[in-house]
Amino acid sequence: MHIETLDYWVTKLELEPHPEGGFYKQTFTSHENITNRELSTDFHGQRTLFSSIYFLLTDKNVSHFHRLKSDELWYFHGGSSLSVHVIHESGEYREYKLGLDLEKGETPQVLVPKNAIFGSSVAAENSCSLVGCMVSPGFVFEDFELFTQAELLEKYPQHEEIIRKMAYEVLPE
């Protein structure tokens, strides 16, 4: 998917800018609810069982490092492949390739486990990637945490190169 189609997808799918970077639209929220009593996740009140969004990212920006209290499953829809950069709770860093070229190590879906720090980027020039993200328990901004480079470098100095690429220097207002 070339960057020229960005306006088309943003308009047709009614996408809005996302605070972590890129564009998104919530497409579904479960009508079922759950509380943290049924889960090992610590949150206040109820959450929907799951939620889903479209997410569009270009090579001109990144989805900055952030963390959720829920598992997030990413599905490839179209365009260029996408790298999902994950620092797991153990401190291990992994790059997952989301796409359809299985011979190059890409997969059509990637799971980011709850409490992992992650972001994403498009490598191909003048391109964008359209994916879907399903979060369970359902996404709420209260459970969304963005990070600065300084915060992450203090805890994970061994990952300096990717942190400088994927984390904000200063959080946006």
PDB file of C-alpha atoms in Angstrom:
ATOM      1  CA  MET A   1       0.000   0.000   0.000  1.00  0.00           C
ATOM      2  CA  HIS A   2       1.621   3.229  -1.100  1.00  0.00           C
ATOM      3  CA  ILE A   3       1.517   6.363   0.998  1.00  0.00           C
ATOM      4  CA  GLU A   4      -0.690   8.003  -1.648  1.00  0.00           C
ATOM      5  CA  THR A   5      -3.548   5.801  -0.443  1.00  0.00           C
ATOM      6  CA  LEU A   6      -3.232   7.078   3.134  1.00  0.00           C
ATOM      7  CA  ASP A   7      -5.908   9.770   2.683  1.00  0.00           C
ATOM      8  CA  TYR A   8      -8.171   7.206   1.034  1.00  0.00           C
ATOM      9  CA  TRP A   9      -7.972   4.768   3.976  1.00  0.00           C
ATOM     10  CA  VAL A  10      -8.213   7.517   6.611  1.00  0.00           C
ATOM     11  CA  THR A  11     -11.317   8.935   4.894  1.00  0.00           C
ATOM     12  CA  LYS A  12     -13.076   5.680   3.971  1.00  0.00           C
ATOM     13  CA  LEU A  13     -12.457   3.994   7.338  1.00  0.00           C
ATOM     14  CA  GLU A  14     -13.063   7.261   9.285  1.00  0.00           C
ATOM     15  CA  LEU A  15      -9.726   6.981  11.092  1.00  0.00           C
ATOM     16  CA  GLU A  16      -8.504   9.528  13.650  1.00  0.00           C
ATOM     17  CA  PRO A  17      -4.972  10.318  14.892  1.00  0.00           C
ATOM     18  CA  HIS A  18      -3.882   8.016  17.739  1.00  0.00           C
ATOM     19  CA  PRO A  19      -1.843   9.390  20.713  1.00  0.00           C
ATOM     20  CA  GLU A  20       0.856   6.708  20.213  1.00  0.00           C
ATOM     21  CA  GLY A  21       1.181   7.573  16.484  1.00  0.00           C
ATOM     22  CA  GLY A  22      -0.692   6.545  13.343  1.00  0.00           C
ATOM     23  CA  PHE A  23      -4.457   6.505  12.875  1.00  0.00           C
ATOM     24  CA  TYR A  24      -7.223   4.339  14.327  1.00  0.00           C
ATOM     25  CA  LYS A  25     -10.933   3.682  14.673  1.00  0.00           C
ATOM     26  CA  GLN A  26     -12.641   1.473  17.207  1.00  0.00           C
ATOM     27  CA  THR A  27     -14.642  -1.051  15.198  1.00  0.00           C
ATOM     28  CA  PHE A  28     -16.177  -3.257  17.876  1.00  0.00           C
ATOM     29  CA  THR A  29     -16.642  -3.424  21.624  1.00  0.00           C
ATOM     30  CA  SER A  30     -18.037  -6.545  23.253  1.00  0.00           C
ATOM     31  CA  HIS A  31     -21.381  -6.237  25.009  1.00  0.00           C
ATOM     32  CA  GLU A  32     -20.092  -8.601  27.721  1.00  0.00           C
ATOM     33  CA  ASN A  33     -18.221  -7.174  30.733  1.00  0.00           C
ATOM     34  CA  ILE A  34     -15.641  -8.560  33.123  1.00  0.00           C
ATOM     35  CA  THR A  35     -14.034  -7.365  36.353  1.00  0.00           C
ATOM     36  CA  ASN A  36     -10.509  -7.896  37.661  1.00  0.00           C
ATOM     37  CA  ARG A  37     -11.857 -10.482  40.132  1.00  0.00           C
ATOM     38  CA  GLU A  38     -12.030 -12.994  37.264  1.00  0.00           C
ATOM     39  CA  LEU A  39      -8.542 -12.142  35.982  1.00  0.00           C
ATOM     40  CA  SER A  40      -4.957 -11.746  37.126  1.00  0.00           C
ATOM     41  CA  THR A  41      -5.022  -8.164  35.803  1.00  0.00           C
ATOM     42  CA  ASP A  42      -5.307  -5.272  38.241  1.00  0.00           C
ATOM     43  CA  PHE A  43      -7.743  -2.601  37.068  1.00  0.00           C
ATOM     44  CA  HIS A  44     -10.607  -0.644  38.583  1.00  0.00           C
ATOM     45  CA  GLY A  45     -14.231  -1.305  37.706  1.00  0.00           C
ATOM     46  CA  GLN A  46     -15.398  -3.282  34.693  1.00  0.00           C
ATOM     47  CA  ARG A  47     -13.943  -3.783  31.228  1.00  0.00           C
ATOM     48  CA  THR A  48     -15.594  -5.122  28.150  1.00  0.00           C
ATOM     49  CA  LEU A  49     -14.586  -8.683  27.343  1.00  0.00           C
ATOM     50  CA  PHE A  50     -12.715  -7.439  24.247  1.00  0.00           C
ATOM     51  CA  SER A  51     -12.475  -4.540  21.802  1.00  0.00           C
ATOM     52  CA  SER A  52     -11.115  -4.171  18.294  1.00  0.00           C
ATOM     53  CA  ILE A  53      -9.704  -1.347  16.168  1.00  0.00           C
ATOM     54  CA  TYR A  54      -8.345  -0.607  12.726  1.00  0.00           C
ATOM     55  CA  PHE A  55      -4.825   0.807  12.995  1.00  0.00           C
ATOM     56  CA  LEU A  56      -2.965   2.484  10.123  1.00  0.00           C
ATOM     57  CA  LEU A  57       0.701   3.402  10.343  1.00  0.00           C
ATOM     58  CA  THR A  58       3.004   4.979   7.753  1.00  0.00           C
ATOM     59  CA  ASP A  59       6.762   4.909   7.306  1.00  0.00           C
ATOM     60  CA  LYS A  60       6.756   8.600   8.319  1.00  0.00           C
ATOM     61  CA  ASN A  61       5.868   7.862  11.944  1.00  0.00           C
ATOM     62  CA  VAL A  62       6.002   5.090  14.545  1.00  0.00           C
ATOM     63  CA  SER A  63       3.657   3.726  17.143  1.00  0.00           C
ATOM     64  CA  HIS A  64       5.609   4.821  20.215  1.00  0.00           C
ATOM     65  CA  PHE A  65       6.495   2.476  23.049  1.00  0.00           C
ATOM     66  CA  HIS A  66       3.543   1.979  25.362  1.00  0.00           C
ATOM     67  CA  ARG A  67       2.057  -0.645  27.668  1.00  0.00           C
ATOM     68  CA  LEU A  68      -1.408  -2.108  28.186  1.00  0.00           C
ATOM     69  CA  LYS A  69      -2.829  -4.124  31.077  1.00  0.00           C
ATOM     70  CA  SER A  70      -4.422  -6.445  28.480  1.00  0.00           C
ATOM     71  CA  ASP A  71      -3.258  -8.864  25.806  1.00  0.00           C
ATOM     72  CA  GLU A  72      -3.335  -7.384  22.296  1.00  0.00           C
ATOM     73  CA  LEU A  73      -3.619  -9.535  19.182  1.00  0.00           C
ATOM     74  CA  TRP A  74      -2.548  -7.863  15.918  1.00  0.00           C
ATOM     75  CA  TYR A  75      -3.937  -8.950  12.512  1.00  0.00           C
ATOM     76  CA  PHE A  76      -2.426  -7.947   9.166  1.00  0.00           C
ATOM     77  CA  HIS A  77      -4.948  -6.500   6.672  1.00  0.00           C
ATOM     78  CA  GLY A  78      -2.885  -4.932   3.907  1.00  0.00           C
ATOM     79  CA  GLY A  79      -0.088  -2.733   2.689  1.00  0.00           C
ATOM     80  CA  SER A  80       3.523  -3.077   3.743  1.00  0.00           C
ATOM     81  CA  SER A  81       4.600  -5.395   6.503  1.00  0.00           C
ATOM     82  CA  LEU A  82       4.834  -3.971   9.995  1.00  0.00           C
ATOM     83  CA  SER A  83       7.420  -4.562  12.719  1.00  0.00           C
ATOM     84  CA  VAL A  84       6.026  -4.946  16.222  1.00  0.00           C
ATOM     85  CA  HIS A  85       8.802  -4.159  18.723  1.00  0.00           C
ATOM     86  CA  VAL A  86       8.261  -5.766  22.141  1.00  0.00           C
ATOM     87  CA  ILE A  87      10.161  -5.525  25.410  1.00  0.00           C
ATOM     88  CA  HIS A  88       8.726  -8.393  27.426  1.00  0.00           C
ATOM     89  CA  GLU A  89       8.280  -8.253  31.207  1.00  0.00           C
ATOM     90  CA  SER A  90      11.458 -10.366  31.485  1.00  0.00           C
ATOM     91  CA  GLY A  91      13.411  -7.543  29.777  1.00  0.00           C
ATOM     92  CA  GLU A  92      13.912  -9.539  26.558  1.00  0.00           C
ATOM     93  CA  TYR A  93      13.494  -7.521  23.340  1.00  0.00           C
ATOM     94  CA  ARG A  94      11.966  -9.117  20.228  1.00  0.00           C
ATOM     95  CA  GLU A  95      10.947  -7.779  16.838  1.00  0.00           C
ATOM     96  CA  TYR A  96       7.962  -9.529  15.259  1.00  0.00           C
ATOM     97  CA  LYS A  97       7.158  -9.084  11.548  1.00  0.00           C
ATOM     98  CA  LEU A  98       3.445  -8.738  10.812  1.00  0.00           C
ATOM     99  CA  GLY A  99       2.646  -9.515   7.171  1.00  0.00           C
ATOM    100  CA  LEU A 100       2.023 -12.252   4.640  1.00  0.00           C
ATOM    101  CA  ASP A 101       5.530 -13.084   3.377  1.00  0.00           C
ATOM    102  CA  LEU A 102       6.029 -16.237   5.429  1.00  0.00           C
ATOM    103  CA  GLU A 103       9.342 -16.975   3.664  1.00  0.00           C
ATOM    104  CA  LYS A 104      10.748 -13.748   5.168  1.00  0.00           C
ATOM    105  CA  GLY A 105       9.584 -14.636   8.678  1.00  0.00           C
ATOM    106  CA  GLU A 106       6.389 -12.597   8.609  1.00  0.00           C
ATOM    107  CA  THR A 107       3.189 -13.878  10.219  1.00  0.00           C
ATOM    108  CA  PRO A 108      -0.402 -12.698   9.670  1.00  0.00           C
ATOM    109  CA  GLN A 109      -0.968 -12.223  13.403  1.00  0.00           C
ATOM    110  CA  VAL A 110       1.175 -11.321  16.422  1.00  0.00           C
ATOM    111  CA  LEU A 111       0.320 -11.503  20.113  1.00  0.00           C
ATOM    112  CA  VAL A 112       1.624  -8.807  22.459  1.00  0.00           C
ATOM    113  CA  PRO A 113       1.149 -10.079  26.017  1.00  0.00           C
ATOM    114  CA  LYS A 114      -0.264  -7.838  28.737  1.00  0.00           C
ATOM    115  CA  ASN A 115       2.283  -5.640  30.540  1.00  0.00           C
ATOM    116  CA  ALA A 116       4.803  -5.843  27.680  1.00  0.00           C
ATOM    117  CA  ILE A 117       6.167  -2.544  26.369  1.00  0.00           C
ATOM    118  CA  PHE A 118       5.658  -2.300  22.635  1.00  0.00           C
ATOM    119  CA  GLY A 119       5.396  -0.142  19.552  1.00  0.00           C
ATOM    120  CA  SER A 120       5.413  -0.646  15.801  1.00  0.00           C
ATOM    121  CA  SER A 121       7.016   0.700  12.637  1.00  0.00           C
ATOM    122  CA  VAL A 122       6.750   0.378   8.858  1.00  0.00           C
ATOM    123  CA  ALA A 123      10.093  -0.248   7.147  1.00  0.00           C
ATOM    124  CA  ALA A 124       9.231   0.173   3.449  1.00  0.00           C
ATOM    125  CA  GLU A 125       9.631   3.736   2.162  1.00  0.00           C
ATOM    126  CA  ASN A 126       6.555   5.680   1.035  1.00  0.00           C
ATOM    127  CA  SER A 127       4.226   3.015   2.370  1.00  0.00           C
ATOM    128  CA  CYS A 128       1.724   2.285   5.079  1.00  0.00           C
ATOM    129  CA  SER A 129       0.302  -0.730   6.832  1.00  0.00           C
ATOM    130  CA  LEU A 130      -3.311  -1.437   7.774  1.00  0.00           C
ATOM    131  CA  VAL A 131      -3.781  -3.824  10.685  1.00  0.00           C
ATOM    132  CA  GLY A 132      -6.452  -4.784  13.179  1.00  0.00           C
ATOM    133  CA  CYS A 133      -5.852  -4.973  16.918  1.00  0.00           C
ATOM    134  CA  MET A 134      -8.048  -6.935  19.324  1.00  0.00           C
ATOM    135  CA  VAL A 135      -7.544  -6.219  23.032  1.00  0.00           C
ATOM    136  CA  SER A 136      -8.843  -8.447  25.840  1.00  0.00           C
ATOM    137  CA  PRO A 137     -10.035  -7.312  28.344  1.00  0.00           C
ATOM    138  CA  GLY A 138     -11.253  -4.422  26.203  1.00  0.00           C
ATOM    139  CA  PHE A 139      -9.143  -1.316  25.699  1.00  0.00           C
ATOM    140  CA  VAL A 140      -9.638   1.820  27.783  1.00  0.00           C
ATOM    141  CA  PHE A 141      -7.211   4.750  27.836  1.00  0.00           C
ATOM    142  CA  GLU A 142      -7.002   4.400  31.630  1.00  0.00           C
ATOM    143  CA  ASP A 143      -4.972   1.197  31.049  1.00  0.00           C
ATOM    144  CA  PHE A 144      -2.706   2.818  28.400  1.00  0.00           C
ATOM    145  CA  GLU A 145       0.761   4.036  29.428  1.00  0.00           C
ATOM    146  CA  LEU A 146       3.219   5.911  27.157  1.00  0.00           C
ATOM    147  CA  PHE A 147       6.937   6.086  27.976  1.00  0.00           C
ATOM    148  CA  THR A 148       9.792   8.523  27.508  1.00  0.00           C
ATOM    149  CA  GLN A 149      13.249   7.474  26.380  1.00  0.00           C
ATOM    150  CA  ALA A 150      14.671   8.362  29.797  1.00  0.00           C
ATOM    151  CA  GLU A 151      12.166   6.161  31.644  1.00  0.00           C
ATOM    152  CA  LEU A 152      12.920   3.147  29.460  1.00  0.00           C
ATOM    153  CA  LEU A 153      16.697   3.668  29.291  1.00  0.00           C
ATOM    154  CA  GLU A 154      16.856   3.662  33.085  1.00  0.00           C
ATOM    155  CA  LYS A 155      15.255   0.200  33.198  1.00  0.00           C
ATOM    156  CA  TYR A 156      16.500  -1.291  29.895  1.00  0.00           C
ATOM    157  CA  PRO A 157      19.849   0.345  28.969  1.00  0.00           C
ATOM    158  CA  GLN A 158      20.751  -2.730  26.880  1.00  0.00           C
ATOM    159  CA  HIS A 159      18.005  -1.749  24.391  1.00  0.00           C
ATOM    160  CA  GLU A 160      19.147   1.841  23.845  1.00  0.00           C
ATOM    161  CA  GLU A 161      19.051   1.776  20.030  1.00  0.00           C
ATOM    162  CA  ILE A 162      15.430   0.630  19.725  1.00  0.00           C
ATOM    163  CA  ILE A 163      14.297   2.783  22.667  1.00  0.00           C
ATOM    164  CA  ARG A 164      15.691   5.921  21.007  1.00  0.00           C
ATOM    165  CA  LYS A 165      13.824   4.983  17.814  1.00  0.00           C
ATOM    166  CA  MET A 166      10.513   3.953  19.397  1.00  0.00           C
ATOM    167  CA  ALA A 167      10.015   6.105  22.522  1.00  0.00           C
ATOM    168  CA  TYR A 168       9.142   9.760  22.852  1.00  0.00           C
ATOM    169  CA  GLU A 169      11.919  12.054  24.016  1.00  0.00           C
ATOM    170  CA  VAL A 170       9.227  14.045  25.826  1.00  0.00           C
ATOM    171  CA  LEU A 171       5.601  12.925  26.111  1.00  0.00           C
ATOM    172  CA  PRO A 172       3.116  14.900  23.992  1.00  0.00           C
ATOM    173  CA  GLU A 173       0.656  17.099  25.829  1.00  0.00           C
TER     174      GLU A 173
END
